[in-house]
Coordinates of C-alpha atoms in Angstrom, one line a residue:
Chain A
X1 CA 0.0 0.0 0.0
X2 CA 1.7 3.3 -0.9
X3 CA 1.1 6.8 1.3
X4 CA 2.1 9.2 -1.2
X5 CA 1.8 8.9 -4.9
X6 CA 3.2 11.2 -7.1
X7 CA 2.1 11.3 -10.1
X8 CA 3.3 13.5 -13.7
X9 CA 4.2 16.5 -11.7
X10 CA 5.6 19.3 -12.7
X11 CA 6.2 22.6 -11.2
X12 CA 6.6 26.5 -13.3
X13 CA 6.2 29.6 -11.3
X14 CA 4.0 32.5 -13.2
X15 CA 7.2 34.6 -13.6
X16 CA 8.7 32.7 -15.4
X17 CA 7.1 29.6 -16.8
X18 CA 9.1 28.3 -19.5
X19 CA 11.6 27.2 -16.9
X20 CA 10.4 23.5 -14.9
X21 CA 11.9 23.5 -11.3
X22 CA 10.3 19.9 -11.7
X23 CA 9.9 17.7 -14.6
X24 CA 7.6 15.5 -14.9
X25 CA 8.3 13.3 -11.4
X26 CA 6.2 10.4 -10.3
X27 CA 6.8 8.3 -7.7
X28 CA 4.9 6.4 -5.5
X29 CA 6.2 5.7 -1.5
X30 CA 5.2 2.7 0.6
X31 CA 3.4 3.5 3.8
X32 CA 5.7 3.0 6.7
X33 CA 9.2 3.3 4.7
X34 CA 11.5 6.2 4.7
X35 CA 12.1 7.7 1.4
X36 CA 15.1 9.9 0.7
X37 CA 15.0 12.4 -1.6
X38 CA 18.2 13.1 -2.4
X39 CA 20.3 15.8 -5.0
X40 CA 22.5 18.9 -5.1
X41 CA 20.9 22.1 -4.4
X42 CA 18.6 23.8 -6.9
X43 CA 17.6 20.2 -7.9
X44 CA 13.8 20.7 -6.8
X45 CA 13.9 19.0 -3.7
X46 CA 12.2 22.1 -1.8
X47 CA 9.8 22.6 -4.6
X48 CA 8.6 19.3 -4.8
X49 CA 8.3 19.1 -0.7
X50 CA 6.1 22.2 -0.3
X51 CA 3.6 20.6 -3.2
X52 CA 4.2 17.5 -1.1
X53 CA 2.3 19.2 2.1
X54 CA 0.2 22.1 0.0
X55 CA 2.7 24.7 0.6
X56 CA 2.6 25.2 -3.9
X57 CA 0.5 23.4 -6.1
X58 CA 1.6 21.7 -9.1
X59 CA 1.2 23.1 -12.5
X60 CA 0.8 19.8 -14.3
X61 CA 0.0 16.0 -12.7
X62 CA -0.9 15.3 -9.3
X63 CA -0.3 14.3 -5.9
X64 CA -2.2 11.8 -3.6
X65 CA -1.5 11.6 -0.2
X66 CA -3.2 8.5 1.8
X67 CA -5.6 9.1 -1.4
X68 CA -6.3 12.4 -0.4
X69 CA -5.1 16.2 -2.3
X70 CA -2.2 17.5 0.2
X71 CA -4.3 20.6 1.4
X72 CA -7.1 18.7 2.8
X73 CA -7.6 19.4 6.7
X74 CA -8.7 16.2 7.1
X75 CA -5.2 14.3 5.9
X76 CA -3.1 17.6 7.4
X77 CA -3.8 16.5 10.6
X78 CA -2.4 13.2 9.9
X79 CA 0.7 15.2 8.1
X80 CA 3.9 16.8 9.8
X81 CA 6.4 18.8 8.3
X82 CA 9.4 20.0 9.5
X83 CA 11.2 23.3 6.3
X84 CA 14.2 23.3 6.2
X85 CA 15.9 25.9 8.8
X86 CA 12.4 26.5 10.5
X87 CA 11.7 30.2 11.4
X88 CA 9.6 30.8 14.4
X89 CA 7.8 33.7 16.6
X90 CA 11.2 34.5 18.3
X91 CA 8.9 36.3 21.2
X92 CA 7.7 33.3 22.0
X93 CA 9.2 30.5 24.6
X94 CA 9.3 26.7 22.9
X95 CA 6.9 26.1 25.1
X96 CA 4.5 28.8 23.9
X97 CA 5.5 27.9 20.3
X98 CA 4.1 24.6 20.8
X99 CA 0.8 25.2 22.5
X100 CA 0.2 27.3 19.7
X101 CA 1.2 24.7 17.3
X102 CA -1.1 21.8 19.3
X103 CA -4.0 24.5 18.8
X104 CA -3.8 24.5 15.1
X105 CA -4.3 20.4 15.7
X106 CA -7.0 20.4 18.3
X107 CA -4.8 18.4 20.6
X108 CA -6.6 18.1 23.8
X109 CA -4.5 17.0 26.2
X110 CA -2.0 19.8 25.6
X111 CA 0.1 20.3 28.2
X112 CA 0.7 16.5 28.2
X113 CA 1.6 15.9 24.8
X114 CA 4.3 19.4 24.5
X115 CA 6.1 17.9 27.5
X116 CA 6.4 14.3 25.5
X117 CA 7.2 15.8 22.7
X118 CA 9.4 18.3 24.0
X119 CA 11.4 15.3 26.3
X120 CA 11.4 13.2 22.8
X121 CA 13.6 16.5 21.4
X122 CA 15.5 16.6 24.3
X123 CA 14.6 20.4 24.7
X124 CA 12.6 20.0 27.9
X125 CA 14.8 22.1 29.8
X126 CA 14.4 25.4 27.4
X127 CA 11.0 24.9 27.2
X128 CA 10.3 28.2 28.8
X129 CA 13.2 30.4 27.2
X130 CA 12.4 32.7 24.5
X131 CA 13.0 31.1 21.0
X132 CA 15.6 33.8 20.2
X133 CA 17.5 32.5 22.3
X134 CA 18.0 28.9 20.6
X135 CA 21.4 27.8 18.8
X136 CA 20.4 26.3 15.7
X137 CA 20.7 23.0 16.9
X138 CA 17.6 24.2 19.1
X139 CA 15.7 25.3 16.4
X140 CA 16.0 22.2 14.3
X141 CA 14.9 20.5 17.3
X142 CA 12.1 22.8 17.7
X143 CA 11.3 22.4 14.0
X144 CA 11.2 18.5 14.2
X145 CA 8.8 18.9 17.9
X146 CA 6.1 21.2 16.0
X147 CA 6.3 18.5 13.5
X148 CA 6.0 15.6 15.3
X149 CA 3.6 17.2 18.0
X150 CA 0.1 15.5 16.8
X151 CA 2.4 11.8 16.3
X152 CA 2.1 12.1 12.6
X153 CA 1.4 9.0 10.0
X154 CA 3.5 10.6 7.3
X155 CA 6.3 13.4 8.1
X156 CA 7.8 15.6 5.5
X157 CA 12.0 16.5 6.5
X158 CA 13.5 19.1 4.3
X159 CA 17.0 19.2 4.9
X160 CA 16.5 18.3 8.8
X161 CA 20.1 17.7 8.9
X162 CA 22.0 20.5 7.7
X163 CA 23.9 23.0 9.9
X164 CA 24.2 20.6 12.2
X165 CA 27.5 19.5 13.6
X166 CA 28.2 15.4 14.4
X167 CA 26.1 15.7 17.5
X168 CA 23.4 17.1 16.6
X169 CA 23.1 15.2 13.8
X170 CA 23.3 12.0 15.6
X171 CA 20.5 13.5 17.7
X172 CA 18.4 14.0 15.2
X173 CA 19.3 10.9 13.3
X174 CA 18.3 9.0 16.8
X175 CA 14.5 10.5 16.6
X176 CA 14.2 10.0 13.1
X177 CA 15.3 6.1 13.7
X178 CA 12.8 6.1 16.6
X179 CA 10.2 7.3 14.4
X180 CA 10.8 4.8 11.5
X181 CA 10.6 2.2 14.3
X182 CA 7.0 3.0 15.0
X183 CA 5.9 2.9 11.7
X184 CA 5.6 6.2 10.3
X185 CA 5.9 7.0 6.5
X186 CA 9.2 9.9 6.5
X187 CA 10.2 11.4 3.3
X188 CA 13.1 12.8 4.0
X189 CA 15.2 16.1 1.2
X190 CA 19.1 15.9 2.0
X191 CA 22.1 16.6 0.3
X192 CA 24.1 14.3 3.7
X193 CA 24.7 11.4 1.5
X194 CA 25.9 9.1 4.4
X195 CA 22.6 9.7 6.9
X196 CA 20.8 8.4 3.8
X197 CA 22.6 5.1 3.9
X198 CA 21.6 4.7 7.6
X199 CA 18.1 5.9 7.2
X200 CA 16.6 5.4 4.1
X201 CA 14.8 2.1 2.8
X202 CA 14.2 4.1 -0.7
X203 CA 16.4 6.8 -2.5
X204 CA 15.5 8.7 -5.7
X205 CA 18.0 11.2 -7.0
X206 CA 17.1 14.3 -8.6
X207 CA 18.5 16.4 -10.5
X208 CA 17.9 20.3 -12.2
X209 CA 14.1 18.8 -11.8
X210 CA 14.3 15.1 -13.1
X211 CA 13.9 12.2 -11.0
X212 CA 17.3 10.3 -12.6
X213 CA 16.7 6.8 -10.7
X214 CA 15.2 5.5 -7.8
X215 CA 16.2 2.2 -5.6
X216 CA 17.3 1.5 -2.5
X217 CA 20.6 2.6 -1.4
X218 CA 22.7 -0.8 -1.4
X219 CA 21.3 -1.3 -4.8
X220 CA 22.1 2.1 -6.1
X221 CA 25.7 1.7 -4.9
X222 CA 26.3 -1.3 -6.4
X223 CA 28.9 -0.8 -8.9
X224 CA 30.3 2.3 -7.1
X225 CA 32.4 2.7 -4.2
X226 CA 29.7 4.4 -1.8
X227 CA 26.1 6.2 -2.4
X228 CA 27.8 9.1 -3.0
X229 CA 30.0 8.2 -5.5
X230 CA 27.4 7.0 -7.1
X231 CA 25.2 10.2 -7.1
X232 CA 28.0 12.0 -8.3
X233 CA 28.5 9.7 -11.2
X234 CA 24.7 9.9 -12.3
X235 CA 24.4 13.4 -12.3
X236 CA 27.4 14.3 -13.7
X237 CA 26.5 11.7 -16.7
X238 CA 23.1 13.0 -16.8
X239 CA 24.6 16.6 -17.5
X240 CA 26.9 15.7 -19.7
X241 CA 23.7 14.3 -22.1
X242 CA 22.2 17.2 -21.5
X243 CA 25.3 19.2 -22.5
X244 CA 25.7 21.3 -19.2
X245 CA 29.0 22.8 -17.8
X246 CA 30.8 19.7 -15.8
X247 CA 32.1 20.7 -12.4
X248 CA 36.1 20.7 -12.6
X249 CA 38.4 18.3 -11.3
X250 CA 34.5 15.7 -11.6
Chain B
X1 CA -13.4 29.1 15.1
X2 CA -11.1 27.8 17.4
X3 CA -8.5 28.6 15.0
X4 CA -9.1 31.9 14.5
X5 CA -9.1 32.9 17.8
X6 CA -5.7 31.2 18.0
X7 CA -4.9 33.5 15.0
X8 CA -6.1 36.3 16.1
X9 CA -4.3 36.1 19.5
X10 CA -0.8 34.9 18.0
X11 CA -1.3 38.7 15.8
X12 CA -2.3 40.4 18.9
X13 CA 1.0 38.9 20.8
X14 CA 2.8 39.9 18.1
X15 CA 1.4 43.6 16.8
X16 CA 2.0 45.0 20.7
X17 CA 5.1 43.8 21.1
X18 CA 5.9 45.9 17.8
X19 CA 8.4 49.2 19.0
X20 CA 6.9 51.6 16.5
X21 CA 3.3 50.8 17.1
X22 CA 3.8 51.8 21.1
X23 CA 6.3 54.8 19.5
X24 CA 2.5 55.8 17.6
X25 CA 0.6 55.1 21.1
X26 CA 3.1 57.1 22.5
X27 CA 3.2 60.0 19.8
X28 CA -1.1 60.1 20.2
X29 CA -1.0 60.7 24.0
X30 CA 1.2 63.2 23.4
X31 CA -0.7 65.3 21.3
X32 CA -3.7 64.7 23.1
X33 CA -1.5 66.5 26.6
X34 CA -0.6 68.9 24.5
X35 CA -4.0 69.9 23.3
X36 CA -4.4 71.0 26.8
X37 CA -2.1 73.8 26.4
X38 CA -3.3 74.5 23.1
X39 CA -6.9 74.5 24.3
X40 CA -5.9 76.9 27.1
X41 CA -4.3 80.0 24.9
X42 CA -7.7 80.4 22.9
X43 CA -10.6 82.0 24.9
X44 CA -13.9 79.8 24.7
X45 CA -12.9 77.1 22.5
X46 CA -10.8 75.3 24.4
X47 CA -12.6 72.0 24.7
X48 CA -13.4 72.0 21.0
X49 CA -9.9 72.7 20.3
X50 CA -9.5 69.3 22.7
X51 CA -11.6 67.1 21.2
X52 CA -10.8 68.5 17.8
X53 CA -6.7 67.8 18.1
X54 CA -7.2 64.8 20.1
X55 CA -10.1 62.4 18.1
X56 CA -7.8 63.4 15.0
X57 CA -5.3 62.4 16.9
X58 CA -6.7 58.6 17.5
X59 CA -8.1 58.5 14.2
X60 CA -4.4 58.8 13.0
X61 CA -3.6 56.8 15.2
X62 CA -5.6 54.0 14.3
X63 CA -5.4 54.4 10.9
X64 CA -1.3 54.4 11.2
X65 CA -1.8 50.6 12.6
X66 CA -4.0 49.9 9.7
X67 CA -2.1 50.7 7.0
X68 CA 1.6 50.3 8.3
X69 CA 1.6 47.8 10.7
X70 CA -1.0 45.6 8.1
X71 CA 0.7 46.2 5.3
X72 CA 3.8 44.8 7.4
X73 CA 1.8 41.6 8.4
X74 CA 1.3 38.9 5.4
X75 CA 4.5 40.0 3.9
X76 CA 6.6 39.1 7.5
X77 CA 5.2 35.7 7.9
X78 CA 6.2 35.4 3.8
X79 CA 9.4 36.6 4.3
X80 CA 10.6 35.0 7.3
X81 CA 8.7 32.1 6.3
X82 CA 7.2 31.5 9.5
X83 CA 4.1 30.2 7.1
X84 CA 5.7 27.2 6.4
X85 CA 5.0 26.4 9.5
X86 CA 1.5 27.3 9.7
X87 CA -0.1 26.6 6.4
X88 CA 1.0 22.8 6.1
X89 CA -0.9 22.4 9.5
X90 CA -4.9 21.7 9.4
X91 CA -6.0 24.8 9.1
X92 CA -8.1 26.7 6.1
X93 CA -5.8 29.7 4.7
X94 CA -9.1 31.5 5.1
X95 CA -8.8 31.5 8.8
X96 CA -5.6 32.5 8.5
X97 CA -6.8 35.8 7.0
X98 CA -9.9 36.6 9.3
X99 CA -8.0 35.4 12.1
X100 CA -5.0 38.1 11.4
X101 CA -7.0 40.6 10.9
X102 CA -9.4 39.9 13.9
X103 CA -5.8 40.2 16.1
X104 CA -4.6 43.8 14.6
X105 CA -8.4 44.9 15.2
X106 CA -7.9 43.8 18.9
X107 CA -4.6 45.9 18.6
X108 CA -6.6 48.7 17.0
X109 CA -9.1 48.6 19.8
X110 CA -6.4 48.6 22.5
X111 CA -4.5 51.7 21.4
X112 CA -7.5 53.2 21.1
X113 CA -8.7 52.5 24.0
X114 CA -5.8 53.9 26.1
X115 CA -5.6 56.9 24.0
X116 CA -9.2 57.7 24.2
X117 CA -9.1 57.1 28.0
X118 CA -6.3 59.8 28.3
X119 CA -8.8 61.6 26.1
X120 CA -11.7 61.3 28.6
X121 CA -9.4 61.8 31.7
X122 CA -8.7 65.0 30.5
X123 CA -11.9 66.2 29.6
X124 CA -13.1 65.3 32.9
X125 CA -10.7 67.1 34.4
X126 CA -11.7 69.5 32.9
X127 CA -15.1 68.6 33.9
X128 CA -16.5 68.6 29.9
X129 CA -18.0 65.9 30.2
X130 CA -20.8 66.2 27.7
X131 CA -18.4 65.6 25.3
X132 CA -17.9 61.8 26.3
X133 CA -20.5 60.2 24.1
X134 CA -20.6 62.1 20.9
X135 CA -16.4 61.2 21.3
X136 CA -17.1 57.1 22.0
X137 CA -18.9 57.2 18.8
X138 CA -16.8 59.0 16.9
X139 CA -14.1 56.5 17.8
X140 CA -16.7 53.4 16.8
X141 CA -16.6 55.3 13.3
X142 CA -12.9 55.6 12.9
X143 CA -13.0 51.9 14.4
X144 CA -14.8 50.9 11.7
X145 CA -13.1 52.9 9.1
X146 CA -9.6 51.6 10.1
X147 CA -11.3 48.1 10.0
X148 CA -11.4 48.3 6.1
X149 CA -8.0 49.5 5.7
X150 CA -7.0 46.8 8.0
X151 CA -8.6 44.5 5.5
X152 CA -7.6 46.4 2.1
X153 CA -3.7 46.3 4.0
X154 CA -3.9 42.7 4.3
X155 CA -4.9 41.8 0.9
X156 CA -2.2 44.2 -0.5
X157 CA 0.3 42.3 1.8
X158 CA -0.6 39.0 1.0
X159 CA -0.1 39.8 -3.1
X160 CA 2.5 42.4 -2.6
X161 CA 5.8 43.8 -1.0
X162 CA 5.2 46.2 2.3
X163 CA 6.0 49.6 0.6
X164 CA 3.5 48.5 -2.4
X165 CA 1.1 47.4 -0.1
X166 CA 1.3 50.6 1.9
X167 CA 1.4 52.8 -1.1
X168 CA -1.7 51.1 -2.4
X169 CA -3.7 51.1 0.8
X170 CA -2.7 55.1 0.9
X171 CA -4.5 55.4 -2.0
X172 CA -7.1 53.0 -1.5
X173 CA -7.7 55.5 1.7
X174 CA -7.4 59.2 -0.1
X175 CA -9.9 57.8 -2.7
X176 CA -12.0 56.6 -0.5
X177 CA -12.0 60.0 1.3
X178 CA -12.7 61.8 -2.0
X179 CA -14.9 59.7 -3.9
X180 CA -17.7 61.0 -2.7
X181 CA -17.1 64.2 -3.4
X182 CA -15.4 64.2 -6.3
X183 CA -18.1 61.9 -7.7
X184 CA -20.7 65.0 -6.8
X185 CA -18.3 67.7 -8.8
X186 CA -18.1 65.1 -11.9
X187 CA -22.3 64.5 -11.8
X188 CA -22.4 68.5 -13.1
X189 CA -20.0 68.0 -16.2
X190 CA -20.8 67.2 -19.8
X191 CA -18.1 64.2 -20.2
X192 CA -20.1 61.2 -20.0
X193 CA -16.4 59.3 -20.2
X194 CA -15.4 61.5 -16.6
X195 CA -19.2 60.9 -14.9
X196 CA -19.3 57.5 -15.8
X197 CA -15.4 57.0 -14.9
X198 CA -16.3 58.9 -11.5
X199 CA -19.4 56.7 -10.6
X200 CA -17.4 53.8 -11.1
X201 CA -14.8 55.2 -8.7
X202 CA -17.2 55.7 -6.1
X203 CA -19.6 52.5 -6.1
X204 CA -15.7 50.4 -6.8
X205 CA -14.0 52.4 -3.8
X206 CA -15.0 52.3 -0.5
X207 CA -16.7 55.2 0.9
X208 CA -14.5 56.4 3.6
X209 CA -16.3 59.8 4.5
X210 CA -19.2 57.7 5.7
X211 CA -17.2 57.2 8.7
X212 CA -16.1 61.1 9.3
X213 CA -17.8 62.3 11.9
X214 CA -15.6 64.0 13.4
X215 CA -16.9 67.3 12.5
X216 CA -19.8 67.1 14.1
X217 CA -18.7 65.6 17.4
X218 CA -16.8 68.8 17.9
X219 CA -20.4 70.9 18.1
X220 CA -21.9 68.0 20.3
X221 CA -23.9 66.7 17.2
X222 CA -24.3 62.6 17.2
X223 CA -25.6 60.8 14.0
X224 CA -29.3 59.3 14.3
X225 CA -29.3 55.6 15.0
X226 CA -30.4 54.8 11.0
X227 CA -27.0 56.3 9.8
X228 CA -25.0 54.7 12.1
X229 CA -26.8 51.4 11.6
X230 CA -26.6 52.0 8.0
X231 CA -23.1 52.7 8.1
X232 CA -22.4 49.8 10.3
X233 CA -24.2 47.6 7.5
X234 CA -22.1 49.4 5.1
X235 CA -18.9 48.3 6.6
X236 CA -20.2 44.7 7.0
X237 CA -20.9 44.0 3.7
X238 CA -18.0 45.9 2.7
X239 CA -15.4 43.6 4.7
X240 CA -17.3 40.8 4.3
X241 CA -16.4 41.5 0.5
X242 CA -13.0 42.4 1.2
X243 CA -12.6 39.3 3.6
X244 CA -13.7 37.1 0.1
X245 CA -11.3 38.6 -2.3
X246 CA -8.3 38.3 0.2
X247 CA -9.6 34.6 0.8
X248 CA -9.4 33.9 -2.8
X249 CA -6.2 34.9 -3.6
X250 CA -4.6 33.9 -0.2
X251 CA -5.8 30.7 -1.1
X252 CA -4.2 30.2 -4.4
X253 CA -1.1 31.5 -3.8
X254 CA 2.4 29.6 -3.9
X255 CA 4.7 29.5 -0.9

């Protein structure tokens, strides 16, 4: 049974709509894997997330999520999502950030579930300091909690693990793993090929808007050294069909 | 519902904490001390001199909010992207709208409501206190006045960058002031192209002078209850419209 289906997507902004930030893309996700969407920047990765939870709309093809359209209150309550570098209401204390968060969800027992959620960050102790106050391994934290608040069936990452240094990572990682264990769909944008490895059950590589291949990360590797040598390799092949500008020294 | 109010009380939270709205607070209460200085060099019309300064006073006051501080408010939340957050969350984008403006009326309400009670201090010390009624409704008319540029502000802000949005809502508010009469200059002339252009003006363009009463507040005078009830009506059906507009682009738009 597959969560999220994808289907003939493509995404043009009004400005300028002979350029595709995505071509074409389907792809359909099992419920209860973790998908990892991987590629360099400007690939599309952001554009296709924020269709992904009703953030944009696509301009051709569509998306089904638990055979519902992304925007529909009814399956966002069942959706988390977690941008990549999350901007809050700096007045606000974590604690604050999240009652208002658990609002937007109806949760009822409030005060209940921010603590869990709050101890499952690890970010119990700033709970009442003012957001502004945060390093940035905070505020990823922060973003994964408001995310994660309302125990979600499918949760969209973008970039959760970048800026990060080894700990935090691993911190993150550790909920992510924990998350996967109970079942819940991720779909995770990076560009950290070796969290993928450890995470994923499915990769698809995309690049300048095209979906190039999709497998599972042993399977992709195979034949190359690692995963990333092996997403270097297919892009860089990809571009040189296309003609593009190779990256020196690649 | 339940959403809105958290909306609504998220804008509040945020509009008061905002320096240059209590910098505006602070600039009205001025004026409205100093008035009693001004009031005290002329002979008998000090407390129309007052009430005069001091409702203008609010009314700038409350219109400043609308059209600076809600021009300001999509366009933050766009910018910092502290809608990504919000909008992937269940939650109709059209709550977001009535809910953000329902929180910068509340902070409308509560400026006004210290400066008019500075206002009303004063005049009672004074001991003018005939004056206190014809000034509460006055203020409900600027109220409802700064209402619709609260809305006009937010639809600019949600399609458009702050200075655009301001500049637009500017207009949107002299047009509004002068519709009326300009559309009464343009009845008298012999180009059906200007008449026509003019009527179209006026019935497209809110019709802000409705809610200038201001005038006659300072000679005790109070509008009948069918005008205001009219004019209440007026400003219902006029944000009601403006509340759908701002829905359906709000609703379309790409984050």
């Amino acid at each position: 049974m597959y969560s999220i289906e994808i289907k003939n997507v493509s995404k043009s902004y009004p400005k300028d709509p002979e350029i595709q930030i995505v071509k074409n893309i389907s792809l359909s996700i099992k419920h209860g894997s973790v998908f990892g969407f991987i590629g360099p920047n400007g690939a599309g990765k952001t554009s296709t997330i924020k269709m992904l939870v009703g953030l944009s709309h696509p301009t051709e093809g569509s998306i089904k999520i638990d055979n519902k359209s992304p925007d529909d209150p009814v399956l966002q309550k069942k959706l988390g999502f977690m941008p990549e570098s999350p901007a809050f209401y700096q007045y606000l204390t974590g604690y604050e950030f999240l009652e208002f968060v658990a609002s937007l969800f109806d949760i009822k027992d409030t005060d209940e579930r921010i603590e869990k959620t709050l101890k499952e960050v690890d970010l119990l102790h700033a709970k009442d300091k003012r957001i502004r106050t945060y390093s940035k391994g905070m505020l990823q934290r922060l973003g994964l909690a408001q995310a994660i608040i309302n125990n979600p069936d499918i949760l969209f990452l973008d970039e959760p693990l970048d800026g990060l240094d080894p700990l935090g990572r691993a911190e993150i990682k550790k909920i992510i793993l924990n998350l996967k264990s109970k079942g819940t769909t991720i779909f995770i944008n990076t560009h950290i090929l070796g969290d993928v490895e450890e995470i994923c059950d499915t990769v698809s590589i995309i690049d300048k808007g095209e979906i190039l291949v999709t497998g599972s990360p042993s399977v992709l590797s195979q034949g190359y050294k690692d995963l990333e040598d092996a997403f270097v390799t297919m892009i860089q092949n990809r571009r040189k069909e296309r003609g593009d500008i190779l990256i020196e020294g690649h | 519902m339940k959403h809105i109010i958290t909306i609504a009380k998220n804008t509040l939270r945020e509009t008061i904490r905002d320096r240059v709205l209590l910098s505006a607070l602070f600039s009205s209460i001025v004026v409205i001390l100093v008035t009693l200085f001004i009031g005290s060099i002329s002979l008998d019309q000090s407390t129309r001199i007052i009430v005069n300064f001091s409702i203008t006073a609010i009314y700038a006051l409350q219109i400043f909010v609308a059209i600076f501080i809600g021009s300001m408010l999509i366009y933050k939340e766009i910018e910092r992207k502290t809608f990504y957050l919000i909008l992937p969350k269940p939650i109709h984008r059209g709550a977001i709208i009535i809910g953000k403006c329902l929180g910068l009326t509340a902070t409308t309400i509560l400026v006004t409501f210290f400066s008019t009670v500075v206002l009303l201090l004063v005049l009672f010390i004074k001991g003018e206190t005939s004056y206190i009624g014809p000034i509460l409704v006055s203020v409900f008319y600027s109220t409802l006045e700064s209402i619709l540029l609260i809305l006009i502000s937010l639809f600019f802000s949600s399609v458009t960058s702050p200075i655009m949005a301001s500049v637009a809502t500017i207009a949107f508010f002299f047009i509004g002031h002068a519709s009326s009469i300009m559309q009464r200059i343009f009845m008298t002339t012999e180009s059906v192209i200007l008449r026509e252009g003019m009527r179209v003006v006026y019935y497209t363009f809110p019709n802000l002078e409705k809610f200038n009463i201001r005038n006659e507040v300072v000679y005790g005078a109070l509008p009948s209850l069918t005008i205001t009830l009219t004019t209440i009506a007026y400003a219902l059906v006029y944000a009601v419209f403006l509340l759908f507009i701002t829905n359906a682009v709000f609703k379309k738009k790409d984050f």
